[in-house]
Coordinates of C-alpha atoms in Angstrom, one line a residue:
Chain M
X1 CA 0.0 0.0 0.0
X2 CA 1.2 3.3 -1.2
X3 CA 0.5 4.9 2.2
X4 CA 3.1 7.7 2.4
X5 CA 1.7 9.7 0.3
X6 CA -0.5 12.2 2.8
X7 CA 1.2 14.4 5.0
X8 CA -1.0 15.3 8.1
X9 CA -0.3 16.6 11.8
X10 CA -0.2 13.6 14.3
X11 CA -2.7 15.3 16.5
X12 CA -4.9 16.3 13.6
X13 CA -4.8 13.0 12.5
X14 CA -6.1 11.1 15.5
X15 CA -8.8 13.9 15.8
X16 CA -10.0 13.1 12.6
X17 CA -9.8 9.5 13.3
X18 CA -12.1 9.9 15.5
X19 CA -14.4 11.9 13.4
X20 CA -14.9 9.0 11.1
X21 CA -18.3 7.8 11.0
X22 CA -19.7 3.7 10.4
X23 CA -22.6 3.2 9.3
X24 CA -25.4 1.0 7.0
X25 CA -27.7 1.2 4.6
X26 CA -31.4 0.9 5.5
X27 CA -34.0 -1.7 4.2
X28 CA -37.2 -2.6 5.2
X29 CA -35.3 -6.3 5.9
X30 CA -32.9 -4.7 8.3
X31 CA -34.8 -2.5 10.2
X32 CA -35.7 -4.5 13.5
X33 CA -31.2 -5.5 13.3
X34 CA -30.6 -1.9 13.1
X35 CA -32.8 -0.8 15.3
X36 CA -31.2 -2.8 18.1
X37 CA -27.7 -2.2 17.3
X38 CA -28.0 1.7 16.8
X39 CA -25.2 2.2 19.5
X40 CA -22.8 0.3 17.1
X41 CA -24.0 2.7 14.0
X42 CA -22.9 6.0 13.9
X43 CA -25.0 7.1 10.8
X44 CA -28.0 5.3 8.7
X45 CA -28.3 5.6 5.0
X46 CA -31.6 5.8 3.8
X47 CA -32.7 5.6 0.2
X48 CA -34.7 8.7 -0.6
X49 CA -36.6 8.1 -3.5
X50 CA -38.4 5.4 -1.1
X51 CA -40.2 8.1 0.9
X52 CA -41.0 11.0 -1.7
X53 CA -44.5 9.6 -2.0
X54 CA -44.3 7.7 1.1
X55 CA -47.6 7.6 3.4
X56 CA -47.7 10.1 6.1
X57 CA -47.0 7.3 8.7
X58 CA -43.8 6.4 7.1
X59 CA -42.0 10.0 6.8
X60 CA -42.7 10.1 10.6
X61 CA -41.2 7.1 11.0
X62 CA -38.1 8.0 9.0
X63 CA -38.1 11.7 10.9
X64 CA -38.5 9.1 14.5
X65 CA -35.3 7.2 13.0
X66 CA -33.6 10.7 12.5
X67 CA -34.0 11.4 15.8
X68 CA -32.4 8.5 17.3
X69 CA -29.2 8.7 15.5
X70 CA -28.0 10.1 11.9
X71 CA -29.5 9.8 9.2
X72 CA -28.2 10.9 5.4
X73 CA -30.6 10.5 2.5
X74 CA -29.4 8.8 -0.8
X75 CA -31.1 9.7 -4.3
X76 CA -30.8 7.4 -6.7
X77 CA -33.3 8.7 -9.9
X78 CA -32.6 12.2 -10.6
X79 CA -30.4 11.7 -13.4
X80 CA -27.5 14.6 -12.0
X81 CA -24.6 13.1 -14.9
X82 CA -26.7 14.1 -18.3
X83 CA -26.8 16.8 -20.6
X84 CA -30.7 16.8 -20.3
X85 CA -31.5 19.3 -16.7
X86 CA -33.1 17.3 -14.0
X87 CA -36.9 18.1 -13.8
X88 CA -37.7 20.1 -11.0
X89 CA -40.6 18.4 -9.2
X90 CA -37.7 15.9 -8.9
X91 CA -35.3 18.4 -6.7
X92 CA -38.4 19.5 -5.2
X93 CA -39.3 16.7 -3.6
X94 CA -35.6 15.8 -2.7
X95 CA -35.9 19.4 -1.2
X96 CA -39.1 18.4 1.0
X97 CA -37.4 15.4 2.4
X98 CA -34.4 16.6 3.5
X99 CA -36.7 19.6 5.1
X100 CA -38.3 17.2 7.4
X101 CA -35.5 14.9 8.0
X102 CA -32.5 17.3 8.1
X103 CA -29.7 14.7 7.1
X104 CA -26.1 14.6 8.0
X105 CA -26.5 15.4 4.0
X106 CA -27.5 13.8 1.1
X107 CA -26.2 12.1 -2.2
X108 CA -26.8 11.3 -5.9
X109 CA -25.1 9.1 -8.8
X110 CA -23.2 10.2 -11.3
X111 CA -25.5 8.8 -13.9
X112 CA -28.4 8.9 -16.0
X113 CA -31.1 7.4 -15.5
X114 CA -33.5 8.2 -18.2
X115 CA -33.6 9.2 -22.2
X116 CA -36.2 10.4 -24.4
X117 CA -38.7 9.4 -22.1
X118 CA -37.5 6.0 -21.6
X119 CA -36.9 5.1 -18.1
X120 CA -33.4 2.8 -17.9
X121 CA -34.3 1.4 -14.6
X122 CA -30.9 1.6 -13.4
X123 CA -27.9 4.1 -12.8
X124 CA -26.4 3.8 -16.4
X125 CA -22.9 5.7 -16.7
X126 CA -22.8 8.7 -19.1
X127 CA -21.1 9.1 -22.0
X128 CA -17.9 10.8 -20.6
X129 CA -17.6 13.9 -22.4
X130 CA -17.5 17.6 -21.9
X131 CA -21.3 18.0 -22.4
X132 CA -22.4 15.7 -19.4
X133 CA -19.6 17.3 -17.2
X134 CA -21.5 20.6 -18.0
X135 CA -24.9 19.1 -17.6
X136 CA -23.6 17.8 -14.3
X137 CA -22.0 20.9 -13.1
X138 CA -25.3 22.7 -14.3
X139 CA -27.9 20.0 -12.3
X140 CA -25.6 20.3 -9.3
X141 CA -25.6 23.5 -9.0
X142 CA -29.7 23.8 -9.4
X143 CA -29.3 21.0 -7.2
X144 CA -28.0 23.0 -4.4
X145 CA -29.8 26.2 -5.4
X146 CA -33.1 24.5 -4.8
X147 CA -32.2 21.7 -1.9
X148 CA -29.9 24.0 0.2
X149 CA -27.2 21.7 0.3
X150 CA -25.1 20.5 -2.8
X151 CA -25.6 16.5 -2.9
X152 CA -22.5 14.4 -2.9
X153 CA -21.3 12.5 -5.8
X154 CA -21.2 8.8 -5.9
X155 CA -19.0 7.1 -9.2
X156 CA -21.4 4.5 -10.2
X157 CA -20.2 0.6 -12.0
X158 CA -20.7 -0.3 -15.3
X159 CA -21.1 -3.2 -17.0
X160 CA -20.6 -1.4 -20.7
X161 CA -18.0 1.3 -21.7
X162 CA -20.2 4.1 -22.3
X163 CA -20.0 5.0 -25.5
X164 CA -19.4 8.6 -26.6
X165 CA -16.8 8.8 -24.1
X166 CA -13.6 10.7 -24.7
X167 CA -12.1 10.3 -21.3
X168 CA -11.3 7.8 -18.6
X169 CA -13.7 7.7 -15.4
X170 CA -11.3 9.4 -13.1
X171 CA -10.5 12.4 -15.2
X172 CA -13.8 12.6 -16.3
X173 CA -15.2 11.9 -12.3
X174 CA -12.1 14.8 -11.6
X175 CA -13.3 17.2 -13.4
X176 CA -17.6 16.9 -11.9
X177 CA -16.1 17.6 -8.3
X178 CA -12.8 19.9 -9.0
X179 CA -15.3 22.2 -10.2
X180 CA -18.4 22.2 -8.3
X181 CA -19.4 22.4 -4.8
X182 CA -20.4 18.5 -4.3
X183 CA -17.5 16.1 -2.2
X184 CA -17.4 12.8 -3.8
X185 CA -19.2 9.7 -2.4
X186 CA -16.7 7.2 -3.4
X187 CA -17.9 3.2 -3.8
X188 CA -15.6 0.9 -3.4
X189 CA -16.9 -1.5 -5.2
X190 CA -18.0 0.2 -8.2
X191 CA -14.7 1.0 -8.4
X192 CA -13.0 -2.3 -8.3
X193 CA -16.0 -3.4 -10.2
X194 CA -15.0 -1.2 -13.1
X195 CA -11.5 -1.6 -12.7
X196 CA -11.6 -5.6 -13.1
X197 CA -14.1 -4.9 -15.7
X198 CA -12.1 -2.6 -17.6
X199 CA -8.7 -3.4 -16.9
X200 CA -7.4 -0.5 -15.1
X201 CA -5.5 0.0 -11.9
X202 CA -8.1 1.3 -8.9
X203 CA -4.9 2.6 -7.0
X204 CA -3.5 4.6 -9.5
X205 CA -7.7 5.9 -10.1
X206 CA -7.1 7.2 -6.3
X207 CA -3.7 9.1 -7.6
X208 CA -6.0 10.8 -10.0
X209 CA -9.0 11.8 -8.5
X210 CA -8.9 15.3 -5.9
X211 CA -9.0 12.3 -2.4
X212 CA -9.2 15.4 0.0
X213 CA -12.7 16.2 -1.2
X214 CA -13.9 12.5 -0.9
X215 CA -16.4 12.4 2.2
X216 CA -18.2 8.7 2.2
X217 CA -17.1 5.8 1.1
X218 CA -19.6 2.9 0.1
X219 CA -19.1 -0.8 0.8
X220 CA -20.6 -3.3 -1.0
X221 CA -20.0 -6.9 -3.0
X222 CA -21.1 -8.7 -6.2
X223 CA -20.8 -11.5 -8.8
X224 CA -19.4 -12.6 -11.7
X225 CA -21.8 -12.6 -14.7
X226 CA -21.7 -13.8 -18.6
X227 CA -20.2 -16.6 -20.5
X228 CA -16.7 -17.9 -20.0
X229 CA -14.2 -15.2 -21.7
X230 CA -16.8 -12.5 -21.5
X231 CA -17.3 -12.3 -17.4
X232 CA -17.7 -9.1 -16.0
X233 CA -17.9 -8.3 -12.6
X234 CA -21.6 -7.2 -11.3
X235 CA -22.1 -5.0 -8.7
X236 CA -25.1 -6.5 -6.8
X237 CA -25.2 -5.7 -3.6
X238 CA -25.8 -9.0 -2.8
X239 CA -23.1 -10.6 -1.1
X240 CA -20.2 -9.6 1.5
X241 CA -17.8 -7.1 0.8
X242 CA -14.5 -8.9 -0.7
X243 CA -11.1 -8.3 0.1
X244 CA -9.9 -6.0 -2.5
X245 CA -12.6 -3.4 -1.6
X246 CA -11.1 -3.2 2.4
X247 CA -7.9 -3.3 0.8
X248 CA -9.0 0.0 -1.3
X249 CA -10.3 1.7 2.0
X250 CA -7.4 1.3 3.6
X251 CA -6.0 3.1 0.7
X252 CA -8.3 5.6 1.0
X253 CA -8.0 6.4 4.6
X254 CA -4.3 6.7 4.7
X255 CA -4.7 9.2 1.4
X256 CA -7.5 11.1 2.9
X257 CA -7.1 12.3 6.3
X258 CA -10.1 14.1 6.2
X259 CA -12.8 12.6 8.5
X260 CA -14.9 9.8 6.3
X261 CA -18.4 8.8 6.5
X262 CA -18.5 4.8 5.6
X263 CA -21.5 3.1 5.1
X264 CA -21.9 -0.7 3.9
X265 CA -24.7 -1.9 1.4
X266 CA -26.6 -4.5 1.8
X267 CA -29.5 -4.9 -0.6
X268 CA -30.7 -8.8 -0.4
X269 CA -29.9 -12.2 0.2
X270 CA -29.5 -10.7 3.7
X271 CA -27.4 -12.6 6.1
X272 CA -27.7 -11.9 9.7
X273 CA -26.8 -8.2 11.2
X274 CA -24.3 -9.3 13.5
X275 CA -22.6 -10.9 9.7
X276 CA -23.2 -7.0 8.3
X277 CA -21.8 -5.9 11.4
X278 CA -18.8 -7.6 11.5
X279 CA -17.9 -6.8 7.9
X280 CA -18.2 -3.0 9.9
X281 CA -15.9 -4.1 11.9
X282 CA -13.8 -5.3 9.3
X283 CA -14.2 -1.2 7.7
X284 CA -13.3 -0.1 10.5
X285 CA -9.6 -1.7 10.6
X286 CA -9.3 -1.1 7.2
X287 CA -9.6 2.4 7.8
X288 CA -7.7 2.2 11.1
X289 CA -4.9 0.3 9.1
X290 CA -4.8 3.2 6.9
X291 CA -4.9 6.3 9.3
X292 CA -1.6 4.5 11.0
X293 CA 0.3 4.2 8.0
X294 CA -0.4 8.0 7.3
X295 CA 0.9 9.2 10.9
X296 CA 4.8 8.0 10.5
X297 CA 4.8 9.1 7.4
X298 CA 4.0 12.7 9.0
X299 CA 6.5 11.8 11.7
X300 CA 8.9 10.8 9.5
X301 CA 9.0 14.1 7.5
Chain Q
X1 CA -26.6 19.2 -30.1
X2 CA -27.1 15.5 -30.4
X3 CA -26.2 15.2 -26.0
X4 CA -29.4 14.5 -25.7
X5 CA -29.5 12.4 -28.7
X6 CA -26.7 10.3 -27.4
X7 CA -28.8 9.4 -24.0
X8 CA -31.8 8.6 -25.9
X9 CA -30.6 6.5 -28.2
X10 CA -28.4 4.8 -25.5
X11 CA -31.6 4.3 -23.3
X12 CA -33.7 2.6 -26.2
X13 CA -30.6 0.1 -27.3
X14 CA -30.2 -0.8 -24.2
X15 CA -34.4 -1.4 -22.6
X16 CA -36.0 -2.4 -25.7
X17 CA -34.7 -5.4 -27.1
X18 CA -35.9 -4.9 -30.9
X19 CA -34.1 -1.8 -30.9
X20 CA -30.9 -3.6 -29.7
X21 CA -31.5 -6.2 -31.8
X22 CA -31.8 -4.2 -35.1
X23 CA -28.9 -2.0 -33.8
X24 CA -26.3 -4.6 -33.5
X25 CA -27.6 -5.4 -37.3
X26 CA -26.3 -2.2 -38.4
X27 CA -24.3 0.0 -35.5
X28 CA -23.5 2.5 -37.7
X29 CA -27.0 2.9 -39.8
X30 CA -29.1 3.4 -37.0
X31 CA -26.9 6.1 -35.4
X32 CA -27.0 8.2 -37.9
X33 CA -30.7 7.1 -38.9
X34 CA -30.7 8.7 -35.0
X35 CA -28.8 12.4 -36.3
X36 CA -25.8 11.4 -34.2
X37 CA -22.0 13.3 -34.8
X38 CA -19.5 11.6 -36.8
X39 CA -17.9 10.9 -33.7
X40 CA -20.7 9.0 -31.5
X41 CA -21.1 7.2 -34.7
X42 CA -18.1 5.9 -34.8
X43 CA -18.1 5.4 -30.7
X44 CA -21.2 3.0 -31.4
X45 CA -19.5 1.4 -34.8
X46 CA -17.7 0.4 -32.1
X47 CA -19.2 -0.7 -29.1
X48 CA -18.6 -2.7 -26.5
X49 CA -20.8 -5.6 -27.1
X50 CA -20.5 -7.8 -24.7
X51 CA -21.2 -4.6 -22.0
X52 CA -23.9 -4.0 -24.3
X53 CA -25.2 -7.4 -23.9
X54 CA -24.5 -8.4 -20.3
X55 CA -26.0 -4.6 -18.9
X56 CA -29.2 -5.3 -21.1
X57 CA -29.7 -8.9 -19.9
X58 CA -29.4 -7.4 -16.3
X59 CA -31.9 -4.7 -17.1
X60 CA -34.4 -7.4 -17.9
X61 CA -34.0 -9.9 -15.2
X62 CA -34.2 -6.9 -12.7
X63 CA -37.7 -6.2 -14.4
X64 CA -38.7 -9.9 -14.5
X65 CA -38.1 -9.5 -10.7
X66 CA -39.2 -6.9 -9.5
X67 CA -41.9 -6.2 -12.2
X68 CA -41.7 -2.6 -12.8
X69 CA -38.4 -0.8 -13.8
X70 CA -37.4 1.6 -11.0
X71 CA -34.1 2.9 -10.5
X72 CA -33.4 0.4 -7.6
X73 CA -29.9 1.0 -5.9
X74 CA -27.3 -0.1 -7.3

């Protein structure tokens, strides 16, 4: 691991070790495990687009949840990475939500989601071009203007090189965050997803992207799918986090001093929440792993 | 102008399977059938089939599943 690369004050560093925040993502299927582990979670990541037209009874109980510990809300239809503007009943409602639930803050994709009025169904990954890094910057921006808060940014996996692309995902991810006011969301597993995928180095992505203004990290694990000599890797959500992605975080948090938000995904095939917890637990050496490799590097200089 | 283009004709090749099916026929027809630049044509001329392929076949058994398309996390 590559870990002398930050330079941070000792005492800075173990304050912002303790800043760092573990968390999970919510679902109906978790809910009574979470619930009764809250003191071991410092933050819960709740899908938004779950509760813009949810009954009255279940926005209370989300604004209940808030109250117990944090909660931050994650978008996952508005479509922020396309040259087309997001519509703004969608921002609207994003706004409404985060009124009543006041999040630690809130997040999107860097993806579209929709074309010509044809719903995808899923967080499809841009061309990456010039115009969708100005349609970004542009439905961040309203983004913040009519929310209050600029969303962060999450990199989302791919199982196709998108075409019309005429730059790599980090330059291309670079240039969305360098230039607006949204810190990047960074999943783990998207990136070693599209890394194996696409036969690039993941540690050399984290040389290129801008790691101080990374502020969450997300967890999660997949599958291999397709026919022998045409596998890609599939981001699923459905099974534990593997090695290489804790090997990334510990990457990350000896790049990043900067205090980090990590939340693990879970979205089916649900083992138990002490499994979900441990794999936490797991996170949190990773990152601990990390922090101490970047303090004798300080101490060394 | 065709930004817009490009994310429609992306989202039809890759949820509706005649459209796909009559693309990969002809890559370089049917984008510029869809007023594409030169250079998205030749992106698609050249696309990455097997992506192509494997990201639609995940589209549909999500559907099959779940019955609706909704922009389910991932």
């Amino acid at each position: 691991m590559a870990a002398a690369v930050a330079a941070v004050g000792v005492a800075g560093a173990e304050a912002e070790m303790n800043s760092d925040r573990f968390g999970i993502g919510w679902r109906p299927r978790l809910a009574g495990g979470i619930l009764s582990n809250l003191e071991r979670l410092d933050i819960v990541e709740v899908i938004a687009d779950d509760y813009f037209r949810a009954e009255r009874q279940q926005r209370r109980a989300l604004q209940t949840l808030a109250a117990q510990t944090e909660v931050t809300l994650h978008g996952v239809s508005l479509g922020m990475a396309s040259a087309v503007p997001v519509e703004s009943r969608r921002l609207d409602d994003m706004a409404r939500l985060c009124d009543e639930v006041k999040p630690a803050f809130w997040s999107e994709h860097l993806a579209f989601v929709r074309g010509g009025g044809i719903e995808i169904g899923h967080l499809a990954a841009p061309p990456r071009c010039e115009a969708t890094i100005e349609g970004a910057l542009a439905n961040l921006a309203r983004a913040k203007q009519i929310v209050g808060i600029a969303p962060q940014v999450e990199n989302v996996a791919t199982l196709i090189d998108p075409p019309g692309s005429d730059r790599d995902e980090a330059a291309w991810i670079s240039a969305i965050v360098r230039n607006s006011d949204s810190e990047l969301l960074l999943d783990l597993h998207n990136l070693h997803a599209n890394a194996t995928n696409f036969n690039f180095d993941a540690n050399e992505f984290l040389t290129r992207i801008p790691t101080d203004r990374i502020s969450t990290i997300h967890l999660a694990g997949g599958k291999w799918i397709g026919r022998h000599g045409a596998q890609r890797l599939l981001d699923d959500h459905l099974h534990d986090v593997p090695d290489p992605v804790y090997e990334l975080l510990a990457e990350v948090a000896a790049r990043a001093p900067q205090p980090l938000t990590i939340i693990l995904e879970r979205d089916g095939n649900f083992p138990s929440i002490e499994t979900l917890l441990l794999q936490l637990e797991r996170a949190r050496d990773a990152v601990a792993l990390g922090r101490a490799q970047l303090i004798p590097s300080e101490v060394a200089a | 102008m065709s930004d817009s283009r490009l994310e429609s004709f992306l989202a039809r090749i890759y949820v509706d399977a005649a459209a796909r099916e009559k693309f990969l026929a002809d890559p370089r027809g049917e984008a510029i059938k869809a007023g594409l630049t030169a250079r998205e044509i030749d992106d698609l001329a050249n696309i990455d089939r097997d992506g192509l392929e494997l990201f639609a076949h995940s589209l549909e058994h999500k559907k099959a599943k779940h019955g609706h398309q909704k922009n389910q996390h991932p």
